[in-house]
Each structure stands twice: as C-alpha cells, then as structure tokens.
XYZ file of C-alpha atoms in Angstrom:
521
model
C 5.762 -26.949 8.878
C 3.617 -23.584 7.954
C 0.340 -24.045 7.141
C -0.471 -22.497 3.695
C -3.502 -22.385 1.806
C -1.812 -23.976 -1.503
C -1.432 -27.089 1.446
C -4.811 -27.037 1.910
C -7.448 -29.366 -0.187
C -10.105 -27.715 -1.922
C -13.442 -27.128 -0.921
C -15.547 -29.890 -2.988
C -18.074 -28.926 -5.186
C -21.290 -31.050 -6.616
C -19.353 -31.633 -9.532
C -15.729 -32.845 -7.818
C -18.323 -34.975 -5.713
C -19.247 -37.056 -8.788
C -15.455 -37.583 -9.995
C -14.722 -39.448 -6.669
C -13.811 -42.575 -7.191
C -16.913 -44.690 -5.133
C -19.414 -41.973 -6.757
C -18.067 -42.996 -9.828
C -18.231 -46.884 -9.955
C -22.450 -45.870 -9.392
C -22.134 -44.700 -13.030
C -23.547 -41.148 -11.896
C -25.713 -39.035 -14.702
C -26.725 -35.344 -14.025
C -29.911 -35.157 -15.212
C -31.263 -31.840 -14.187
C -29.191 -28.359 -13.081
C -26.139 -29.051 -15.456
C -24.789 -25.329 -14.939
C -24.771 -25.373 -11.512
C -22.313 -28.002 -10.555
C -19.898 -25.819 -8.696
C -22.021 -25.349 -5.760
C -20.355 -26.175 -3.046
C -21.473 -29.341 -1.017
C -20.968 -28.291 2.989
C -22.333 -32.074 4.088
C -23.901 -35.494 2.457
C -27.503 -36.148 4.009
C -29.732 -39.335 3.577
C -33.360 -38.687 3.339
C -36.603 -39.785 2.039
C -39.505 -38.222 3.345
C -41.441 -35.555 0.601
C -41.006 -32.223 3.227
C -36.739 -33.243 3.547
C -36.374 -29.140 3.791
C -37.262 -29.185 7.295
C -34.192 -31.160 8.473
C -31.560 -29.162 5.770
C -29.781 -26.006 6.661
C -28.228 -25.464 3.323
C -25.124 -26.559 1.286
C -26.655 -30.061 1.279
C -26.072 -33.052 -0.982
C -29.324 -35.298 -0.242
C -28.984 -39.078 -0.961
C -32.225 -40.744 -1.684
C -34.165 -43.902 -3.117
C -37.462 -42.613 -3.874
C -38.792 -45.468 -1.812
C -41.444 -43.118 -0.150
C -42.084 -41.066 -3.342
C -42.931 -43.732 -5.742
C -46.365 -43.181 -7.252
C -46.948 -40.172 -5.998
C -45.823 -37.146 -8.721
C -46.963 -34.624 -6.457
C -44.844 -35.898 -3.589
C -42.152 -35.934 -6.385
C -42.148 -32.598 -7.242
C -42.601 -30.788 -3.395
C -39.748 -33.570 -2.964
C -37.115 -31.133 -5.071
C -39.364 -27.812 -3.994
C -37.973 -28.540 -0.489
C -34.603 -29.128 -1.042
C -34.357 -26.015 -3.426
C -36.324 -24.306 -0.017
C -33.488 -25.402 1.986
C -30.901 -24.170 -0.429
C -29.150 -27.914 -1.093
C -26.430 -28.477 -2.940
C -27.355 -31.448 -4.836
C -30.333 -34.265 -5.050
C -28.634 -38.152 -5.534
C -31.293 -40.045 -6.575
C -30.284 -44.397 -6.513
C -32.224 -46.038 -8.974
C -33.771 -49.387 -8.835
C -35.453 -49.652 -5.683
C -38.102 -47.209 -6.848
C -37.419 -45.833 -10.304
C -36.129 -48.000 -12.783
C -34.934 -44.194 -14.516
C -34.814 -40.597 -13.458
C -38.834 -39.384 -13.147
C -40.021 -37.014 -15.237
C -41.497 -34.844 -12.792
C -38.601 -34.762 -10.060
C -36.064 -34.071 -13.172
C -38.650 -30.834 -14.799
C -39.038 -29.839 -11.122
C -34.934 -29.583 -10.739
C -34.659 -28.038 -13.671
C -37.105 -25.084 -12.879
C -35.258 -24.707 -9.719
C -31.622 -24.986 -10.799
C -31.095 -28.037 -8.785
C -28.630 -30.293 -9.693
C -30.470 -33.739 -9.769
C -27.918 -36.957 -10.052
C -28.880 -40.363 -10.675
C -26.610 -43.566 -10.514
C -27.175 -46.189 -12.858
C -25.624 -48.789 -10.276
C -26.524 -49.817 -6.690
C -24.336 -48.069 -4.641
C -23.887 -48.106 -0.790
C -24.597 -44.567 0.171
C -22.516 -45.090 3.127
C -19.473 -45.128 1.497
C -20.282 -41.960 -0.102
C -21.258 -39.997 2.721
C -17.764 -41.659 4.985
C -15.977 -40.484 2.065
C -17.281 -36.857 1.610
C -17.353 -36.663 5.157
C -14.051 -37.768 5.838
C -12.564 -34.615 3.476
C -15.105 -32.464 4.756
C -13.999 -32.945 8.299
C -9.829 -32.853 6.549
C -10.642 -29.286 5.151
C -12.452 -28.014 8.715
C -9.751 -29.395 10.466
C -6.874 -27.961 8.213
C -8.761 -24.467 8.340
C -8.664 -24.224 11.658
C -5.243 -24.911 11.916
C -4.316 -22.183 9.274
C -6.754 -19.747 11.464
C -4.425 -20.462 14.633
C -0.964 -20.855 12.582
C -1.902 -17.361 10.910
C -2.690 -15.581 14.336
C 0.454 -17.475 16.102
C 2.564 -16.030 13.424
C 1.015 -12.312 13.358
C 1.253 -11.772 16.988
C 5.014 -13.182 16.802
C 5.658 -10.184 14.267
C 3.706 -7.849 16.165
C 5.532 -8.386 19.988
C 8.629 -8.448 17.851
C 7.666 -4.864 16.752
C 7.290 -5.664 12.944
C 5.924 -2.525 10.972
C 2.348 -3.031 9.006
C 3.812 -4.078 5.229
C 5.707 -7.241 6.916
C 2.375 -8.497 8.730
C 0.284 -7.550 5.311
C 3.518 -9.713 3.676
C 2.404 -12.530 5.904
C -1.255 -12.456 4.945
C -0.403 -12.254 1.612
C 1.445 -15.488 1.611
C -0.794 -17.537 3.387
C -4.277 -16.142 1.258
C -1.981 -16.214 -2.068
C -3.736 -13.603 -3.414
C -3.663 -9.389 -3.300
C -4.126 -8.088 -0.218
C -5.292 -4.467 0.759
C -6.133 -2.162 3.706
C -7.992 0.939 3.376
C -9.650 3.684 5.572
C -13.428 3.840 5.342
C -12.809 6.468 2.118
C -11.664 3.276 0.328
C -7.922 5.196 0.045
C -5.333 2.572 0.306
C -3.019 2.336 3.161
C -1.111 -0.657 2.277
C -0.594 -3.757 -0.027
C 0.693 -6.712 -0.163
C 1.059 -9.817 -2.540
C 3.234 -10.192 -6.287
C 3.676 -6.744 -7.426
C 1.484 -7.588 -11.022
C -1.421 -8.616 -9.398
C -1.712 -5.844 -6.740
C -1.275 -3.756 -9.562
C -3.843 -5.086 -11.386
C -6.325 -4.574 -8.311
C -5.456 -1.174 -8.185
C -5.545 0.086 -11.411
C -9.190 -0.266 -11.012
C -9.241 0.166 -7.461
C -12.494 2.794 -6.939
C -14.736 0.554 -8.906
C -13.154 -2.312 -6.735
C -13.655 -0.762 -3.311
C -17.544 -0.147 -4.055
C -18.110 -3.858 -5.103
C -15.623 -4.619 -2.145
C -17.333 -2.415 0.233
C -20.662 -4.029 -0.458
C -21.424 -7.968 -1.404
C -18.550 -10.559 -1.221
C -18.311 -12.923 -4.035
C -15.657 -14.073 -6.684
C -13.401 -14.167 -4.304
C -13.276 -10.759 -2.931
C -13.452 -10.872 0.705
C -13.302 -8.385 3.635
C -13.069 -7.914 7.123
C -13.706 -4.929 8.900
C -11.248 -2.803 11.325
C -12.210 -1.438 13.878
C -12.976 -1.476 18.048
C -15.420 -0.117 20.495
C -18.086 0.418 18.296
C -16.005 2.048 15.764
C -15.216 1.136 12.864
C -11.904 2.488 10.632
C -10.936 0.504 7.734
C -11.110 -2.873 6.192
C -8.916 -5.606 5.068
C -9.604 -7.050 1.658
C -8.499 -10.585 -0.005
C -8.920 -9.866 -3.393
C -9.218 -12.667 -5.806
C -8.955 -15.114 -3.276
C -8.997 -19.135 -4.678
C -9.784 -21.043 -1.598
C -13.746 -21.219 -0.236
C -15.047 -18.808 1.061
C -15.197 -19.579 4.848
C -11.641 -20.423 5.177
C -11.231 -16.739 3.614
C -13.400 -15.578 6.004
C -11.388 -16.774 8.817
C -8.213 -16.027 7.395
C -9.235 -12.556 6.813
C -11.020 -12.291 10.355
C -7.300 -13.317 11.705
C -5.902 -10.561 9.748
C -8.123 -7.849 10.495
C -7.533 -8.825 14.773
C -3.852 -8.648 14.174
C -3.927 -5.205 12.635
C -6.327 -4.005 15.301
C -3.638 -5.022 17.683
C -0.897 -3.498 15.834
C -2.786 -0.045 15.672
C -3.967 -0.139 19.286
C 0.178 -0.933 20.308
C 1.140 2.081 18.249
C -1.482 4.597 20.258
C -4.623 4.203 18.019
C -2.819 6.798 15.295
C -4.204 4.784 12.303
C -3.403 7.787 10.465
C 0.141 6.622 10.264
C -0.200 4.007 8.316
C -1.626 6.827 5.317
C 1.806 8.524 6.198
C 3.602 5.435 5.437
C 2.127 4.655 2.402
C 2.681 8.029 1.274
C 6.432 7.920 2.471
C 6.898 4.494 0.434
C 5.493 5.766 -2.675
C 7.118 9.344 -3.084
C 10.384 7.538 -1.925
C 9.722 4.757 -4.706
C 9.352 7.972 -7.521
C 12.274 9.585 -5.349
C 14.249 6.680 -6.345
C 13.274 5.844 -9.525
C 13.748 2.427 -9.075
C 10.451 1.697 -9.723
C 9.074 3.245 -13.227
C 6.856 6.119 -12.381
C 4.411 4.541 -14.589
C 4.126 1.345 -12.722
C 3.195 3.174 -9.871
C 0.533 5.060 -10.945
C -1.795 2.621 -9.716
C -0.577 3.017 -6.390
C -1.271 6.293 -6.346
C -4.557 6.673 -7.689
C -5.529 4.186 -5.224
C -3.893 6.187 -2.326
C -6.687 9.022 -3.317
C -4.269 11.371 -5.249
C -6.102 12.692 -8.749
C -3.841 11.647 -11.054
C -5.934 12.163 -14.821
C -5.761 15.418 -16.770
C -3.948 17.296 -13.833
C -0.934 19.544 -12.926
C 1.712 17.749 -10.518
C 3.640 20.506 -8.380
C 6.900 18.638 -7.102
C 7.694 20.299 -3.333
C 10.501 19.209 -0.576
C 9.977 20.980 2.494
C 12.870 21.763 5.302
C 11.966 21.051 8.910
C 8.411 20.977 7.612
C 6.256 18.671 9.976
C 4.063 16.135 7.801
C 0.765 16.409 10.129
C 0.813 20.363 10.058
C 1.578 19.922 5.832
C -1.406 17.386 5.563
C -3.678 20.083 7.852
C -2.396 23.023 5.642
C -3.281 21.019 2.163
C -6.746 20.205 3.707
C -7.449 24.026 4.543
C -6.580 25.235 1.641
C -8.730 22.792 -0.688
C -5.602 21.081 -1.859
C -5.288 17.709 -3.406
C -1.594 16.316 -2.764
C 0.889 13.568 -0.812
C 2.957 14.062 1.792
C 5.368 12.266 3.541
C 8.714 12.430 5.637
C 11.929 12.149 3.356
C 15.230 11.420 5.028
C 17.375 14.511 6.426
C 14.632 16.305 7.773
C 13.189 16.687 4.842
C 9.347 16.632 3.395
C 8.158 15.982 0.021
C 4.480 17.205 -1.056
C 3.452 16.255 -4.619
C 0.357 18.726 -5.323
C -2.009 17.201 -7.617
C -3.787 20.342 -9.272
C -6.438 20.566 -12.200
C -5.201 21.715 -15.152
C -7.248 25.180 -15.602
C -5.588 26.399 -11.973
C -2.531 28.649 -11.779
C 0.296 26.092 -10.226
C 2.832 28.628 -9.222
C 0.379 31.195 -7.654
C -0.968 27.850 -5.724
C 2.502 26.802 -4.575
C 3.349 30.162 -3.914
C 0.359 30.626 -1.399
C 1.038 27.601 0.139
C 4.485 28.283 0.654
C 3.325 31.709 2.206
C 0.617 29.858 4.505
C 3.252 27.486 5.855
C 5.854 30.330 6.423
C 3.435 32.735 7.978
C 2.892 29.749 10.616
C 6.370 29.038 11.121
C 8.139 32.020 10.419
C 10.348 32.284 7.499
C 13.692 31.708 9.345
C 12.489 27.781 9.902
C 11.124 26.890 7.091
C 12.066 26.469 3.169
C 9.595 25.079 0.465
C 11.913 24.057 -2.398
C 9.871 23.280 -5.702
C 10.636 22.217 -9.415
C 8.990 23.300 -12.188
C 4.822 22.017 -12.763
C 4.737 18.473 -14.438
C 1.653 17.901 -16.829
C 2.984 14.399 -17.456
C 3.011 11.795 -14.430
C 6.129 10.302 -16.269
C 7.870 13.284 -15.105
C 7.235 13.514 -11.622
C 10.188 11.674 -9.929
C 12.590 13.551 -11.657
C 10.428 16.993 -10.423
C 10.285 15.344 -6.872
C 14.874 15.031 -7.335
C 15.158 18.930 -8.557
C 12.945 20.030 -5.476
C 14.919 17.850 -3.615
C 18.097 19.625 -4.737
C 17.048 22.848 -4.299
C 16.076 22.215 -1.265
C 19.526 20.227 -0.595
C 20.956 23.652 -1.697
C 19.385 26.053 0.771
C 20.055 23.929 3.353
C 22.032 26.277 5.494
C 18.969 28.486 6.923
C 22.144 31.786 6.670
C 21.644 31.086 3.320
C 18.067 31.199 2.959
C 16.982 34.300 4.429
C 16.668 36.402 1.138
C 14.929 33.606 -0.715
C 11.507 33.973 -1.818
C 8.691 31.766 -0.508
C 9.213 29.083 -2.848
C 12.826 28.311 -3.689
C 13.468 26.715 -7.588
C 15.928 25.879 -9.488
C 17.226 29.876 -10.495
C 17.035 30.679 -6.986
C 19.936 28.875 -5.855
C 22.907 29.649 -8.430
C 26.421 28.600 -7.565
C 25.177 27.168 -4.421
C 22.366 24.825 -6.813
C 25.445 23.596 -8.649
C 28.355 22.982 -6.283
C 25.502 20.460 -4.474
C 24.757 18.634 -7.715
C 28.508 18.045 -8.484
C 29.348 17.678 -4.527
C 30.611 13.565 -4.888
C 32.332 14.394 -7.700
C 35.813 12.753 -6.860
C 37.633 16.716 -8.654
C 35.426 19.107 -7.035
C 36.623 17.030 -3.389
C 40.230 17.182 -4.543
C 40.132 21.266 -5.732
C 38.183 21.878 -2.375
C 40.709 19.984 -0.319
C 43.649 21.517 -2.197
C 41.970 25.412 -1.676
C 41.032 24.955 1.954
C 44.183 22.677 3.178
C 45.394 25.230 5.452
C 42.307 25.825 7.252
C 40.998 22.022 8.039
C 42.097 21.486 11.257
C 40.018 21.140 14.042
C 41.482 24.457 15.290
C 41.074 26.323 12.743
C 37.035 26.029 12.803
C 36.498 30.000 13.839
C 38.851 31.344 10.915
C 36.792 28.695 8.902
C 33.741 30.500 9.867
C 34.904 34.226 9.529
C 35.448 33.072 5.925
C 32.618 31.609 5.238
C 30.560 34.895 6.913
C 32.898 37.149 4.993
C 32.422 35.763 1.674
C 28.843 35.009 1.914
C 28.242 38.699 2.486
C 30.212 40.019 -0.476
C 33.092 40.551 1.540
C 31.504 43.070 3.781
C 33.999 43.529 6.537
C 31.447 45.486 8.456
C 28.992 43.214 8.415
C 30.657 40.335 8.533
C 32.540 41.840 12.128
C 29.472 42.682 13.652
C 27.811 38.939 12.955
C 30.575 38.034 14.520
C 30.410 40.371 17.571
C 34.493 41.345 17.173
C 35.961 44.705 16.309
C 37.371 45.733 12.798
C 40.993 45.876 13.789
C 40.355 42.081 15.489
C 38.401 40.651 12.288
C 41.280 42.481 9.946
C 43.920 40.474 11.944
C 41.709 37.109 11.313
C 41.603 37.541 7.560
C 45.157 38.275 7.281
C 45.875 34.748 8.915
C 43.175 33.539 6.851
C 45.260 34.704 3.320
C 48.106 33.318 5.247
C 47.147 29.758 5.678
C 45.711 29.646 2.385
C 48.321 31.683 0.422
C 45.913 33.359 -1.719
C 44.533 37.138 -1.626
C 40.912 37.988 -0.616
C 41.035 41.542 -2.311
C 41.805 39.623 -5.791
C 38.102 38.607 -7.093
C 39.587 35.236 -9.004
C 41.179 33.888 -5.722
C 38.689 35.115 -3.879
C 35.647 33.047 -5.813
C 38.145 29.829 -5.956
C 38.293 30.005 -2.171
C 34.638 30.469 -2.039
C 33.618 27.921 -4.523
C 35.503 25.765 -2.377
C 34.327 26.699 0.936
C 30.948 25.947 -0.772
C 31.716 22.367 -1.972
C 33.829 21.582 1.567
C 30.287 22.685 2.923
C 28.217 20.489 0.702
C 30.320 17.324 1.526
C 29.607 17.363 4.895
C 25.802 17.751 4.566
C-alpha cells in the first residue's frame, strides 16, 4: 500500500498531549502558557533537579514532582528559567508529593516565559505517560521514514522510466497534499503541481510568496534547495504544507534529489524545464480550454509582466526557441516563448503601454530575419492586445497567419511581420480548409489532376497561377522552354476541362489548388 501523508498520524502537540486518554484520568489543568499549546512535544522527559536545562535539547515535555524544589522559591523559579533555556515544550508538574497546588512562583515564572505549565490534580504514573507518548512518537518517526523511502522508490521508478518533470512534481504533490512549486533562483516558476485552485491561489501572489519562501520556513511553507557541485539552481517549495515540519523536510529533501537526478539525466539543461512551462501555458491560451483569466496567475508567476501592459501575439516558422529567447533578451524584451506543434513558435511580447508595439514587433521581426535570412523565416503576428482576456484568441490569428504563409514560395514578398491583411485569399481558404464544401468544390475542380502522376502538371499550375499567369516566369522556374510549358498547360485545361485564359475559371481552379494545398498541411 502507498504511503501517504493523510496515512500518517499527526505530530502531537502540548495540547493533543493532555486529551490522551491516561493524561486525562490525572485531571490535567494548564495553569501557565495557555496560548502556546500547539508547540510541538518531540519527547516526554522525567526530571527534578533545579538546572533540568542541561540534560534538554529542545521540544521537551518535562514530568516532575517538585520533590527537590519544595521550599525553595528560588529553585522554583530557575526550575522553569531552565526549561524555557532549553526551549521545552511543556512543564507537568504531579501534585501531592510536594505541592498540594500549582506554586505561585513556578506558575508567574511560566507565564513570563510563555511556558506551558500543567498540573494534574490526580496521582498519575508518569510511566504510562511517557510509554504512551513515546510509543506514537516512535509510530510517526517510523512512518516518516517509510514515506521518505516510498517517495524516493517511487521518483526514481518515474525517472528510469523516462517520466517528464510535471508527472514526478504530480507525485510530490500527492504524497505532501499540498501546492507544490519549482523555481530558478529568480523565483520564476518552472513548474506546479497539486489541485488546480490552490496552486492558483499560491501564485496569484507568488513574488510576495517567493521572498517569504526564499527566506524563513514557517506556516507550512517549506523548501529545499536544487542544486550540485557547489551550485545551486532552483528550489522546490511545499507550500501550505499540514504535516510537521520535519517530515516536510524530508519529503521535500526527497523531492529536490529526484529532480537533481532528472536534470543531471537530461544533460544539466535546467533551462528546459522554463521552455516547458512556457510551451504548457501558451498551448493552454492556444487552446482555450483553460480561461485565459485563470491562467493569469501562471503567468505572472512564470516572470511575464502582465499589469497595465501591451501583449503582442507572434507565431514564428522554423524559428528556434533558444535563438528567440537570446534575441528577446538583447533587445530588452519582456515576452514567452515556446515550441508550438508543426514547426512552429509562439512569442507573446509583454510590452508597457507608452511603447510603440508594431515598430517593436517590427524590429524584432527584422533582427530575427537579418540572422536567418528572410527566405527561412516568417514572424506571423495579430493585432496588440491591451486586455489579457484577449490574448489566446491573438495567439490563434498569429497562428493562422502564420498557417497561411506556410509555403516559404509564398512568402517571399511579405513584409517582416506577416498579419492578418497580408495574407488575403490565401488567410481565408486556411480558415475554411475542414470545411466539409470547400473539400468537395476542391476535389470536384482538381479531379483530373490528383493522381500520383499527375504531380508535375500539378505543380506547373500551381507556379503558373501563383505568378499571375506569367508564362515566362513561370517556364523559367521551371527550367523548360515556352513551346514545352505551352504543351503542359494545354493538358492541364484538358484534364480539368476549364480555360486558363478565362479569369472566372481561372480563379475557381486556383481557389481550389489553394484549398487542395491547405488540406494537406
């Protein structure tokens, strides 16, 4: 059976100390330190003597008689001094061998110090309370250490078995029951896990989080850093986590080795796991099946501005993301990036409001072709958003544009950045491509040029209409004479029945030569 932390029993606390059952039939009364019963009690120690400090280490509930400090105030109140020294949890005092009530002086003493002082009304066998806290104490060790091997059994299953970062973060997340999160040493997220509300929650708030995160643990909030040979890379968070905090620790510690591992077997590039959690939230506003506004968190915690700015939708052809992310960074540029499918690369550009978005995108675009040359690259772009509500339908018109200047013959004209105008006829025939007609009218136009061997007259007309029915131009891109290229477009108007020379048939043939070509993209 999986070890979970739900399976687990909690940590005890002073005050879930005095609700066990033995505890209770001593009649317990907290006399002293009434607001700080949720300290946790680590062990249950019997002592007497007036300097008990020395033998404590801290977390402490001390069990005593007051046999040795019985007439002696002074003794009574260095008595409670020491413990709070020692950082205890708790002071038991049984009365009746030396105190027929709680002392004055031992109870003013605990209260100074915030020590919660017990008595119990009832002789009581302090044996059976320390078997009995001892006894769960040793439980919960027992059961943590268990969870710390089930957890790294399970993580290095996933990781042999090749398992990408979100499915071990997925495992973490079940067994902590709480948000998890992994950043880089900026505190930008590179991955979540956990219900989708409360990691949403964490990250709507996520840069105040990270410096509280990055510092002190407490309430929960644990972390672990990442890291090897001396250097350090990221960290792994729990946040909000329920159990105590040294099974977190260890939990978190078996985390953090696991994802160590994971980066080391994919070649140290820890930088892939930004690209991923770029790819998975521009394909999630791609999409649209999550709300854009539900994952604005997500992006503000991936370190894209996201209040009072200008959001420049791009989809880049053959673009590669590293050169894209090195390009944004030269040019000052806030933005995402990540791989869509089909070759293809979206960039959102995050952009403050007073800046010029076009002449931005347009030197961008002009960067990246200069360094790739403008027969390799296209940088398709909708309009600027102002509202992040509109962005995944921006990031689907880039996408089409690009989608529609696919064919690099057809983008050799086009300015830098392609929109929406730019691509016409072509723009349209791609939007309306799975459209069960527009297949039927291309089929029915081009039936007498679809077979296999008839993929060079295919061709001619595609060259042919695509330069306005140049014949000149459209024989010498296909290195054949006139009189041979005449002979191929008279068997072309052949098979098809229709006449090139007559405009009408001639844009029916090419609007379907341009939907035949869209359906097999």
């Amino acid at each position: 059976m999986t070890i979970t932390l739900d399976s687990l029993e909690p940590a005890l606390s002073v005050r879930q100390v005095l609700t066990l059952e033995r505890v209770l039939a001593g009649e317990p009364e907290v006399v002293a330190g009434a607001s700080h019963l949720d300290r946790p009690v680590r062990w249950v120690h019997v002592a007497e003597a007036a300097d008990v400090g020395v033998m404590l280490s801290g977390g402490e509930m001390v069990l005593t008689t007051g046999v040795l400090l019985a007439g002696d105030e002074d003794k009574q109140a260095e008595y409670v001094r020491s413990l709070h020294r020692a950082e205890a949890a708790a002071v038991v005092l049984g009365l009746g061998r030396a105190f027929p009530a709680a002392p004055d002086v031992m109870r003013r003493a605990a209260e100074r110090c915030g020590l919660p002082m017990v008595v119990l009304h009832r002789p009581f066998p302090f044996a059976e309370l320390t078997e009995e806290v001892q006894s769960r104490l040793v439980r919960r060790k027992f059961a943590a250490v268990s969870l710390s091997e089930a957890v790294r059994t399970e993580l290095t299953a996933l990781i042999t078995a090749g398992a990408p970062l979100q499915r071990l973060l997925d495992e973490v997340a079940r067994h902590s029951a709480c948000p998890v999160v992994v950043t880089n040493l900026a505190h930008r997220v590179l991955g979540t896990a956990g219900e989708r509300p409360a990691v949403d929650d964490v990250l709507r708030d996520w840069e105040r989080i990270a410096r509280q995160a990055g510092g002190v643990e407490g309430d929960g909030w644990i972390r672990a850093e990442l890291g090897g040979r001396g250097e350090r890379w990221g960290r792994i968070v729990l946040c909000g986590y329920r159990g105590d905090t040294a099974t977190g620790r260890l939990l978190a510690d078996r985390a953090a080795e696991a994802l160590v591992l994971h980066r080391m077997l994919a070649g140290g590039a820890a930088c892939s796991w930004e690209e991923q959690s770029a790819q998975s939230l521009l394909t999630d506003l791609v999409s649209g099946v999550v709300p854009a506004r539900q994952l604005l968190p997500r992006a503000r915690a991936a370190g894209l501005p996201v209040n009072r700015r200008t959001f420049v939708p791009l989809v880049v052809r053959d673009g590669d993301p590293a050169r894209l992310e090195r390009l944004l960074r030269l040019l000052g540029l806030s933005g995402l990036v990540a791989e869509l499918a089909d070759g293809a690369t979206a960039v959102l550009l995050s952009l403050p409001r007073d800046q010029d978005a076009g002449a931005l995108a347009a030197h961008f675009a002009t960067r990246l072709r200069t360094e790739t040359g403008p027969d390799h690259t296209v940088v398709a772009a909708a309009e600027a958003r102002a509202a992040w509500d509109d962005v995944p339908t921006g990031l689907r018109e880039a996408q089409h544009v690009a989608d529609a200047v696919a064919d690099s013959s057809a983008a050799l004209d086009l300015p830098p950045v392609v929109r929406l105008k730019d691509v016409h006829l072509r723009g349209l025939i791609r939007l309306l491509r799975d459209d069960p007609h527009v297949q039927s009218f291309a089929e029915r136009e081009l039936d007498g040029l679809l077979r296999e061997t008839d993929e060079d007259l295919l061709s001619v007309l595609r060259t042919y209409l695509a330069t306005g029915r140049n014949k000149s131009r459209t024989a010498q891109l296909h290195h054949v004479s006139r009189p041979a290229l005449y002979r191929r477009l008279e068997a072309i108007q052949v098979r098809l029945g229709v006449d090139l020379d007559d405009f009408e048939q001639a844009a029916s043939v090419h609007i379907a030569l341009l939907a035949h070509d869209a359906q097999q993209q």
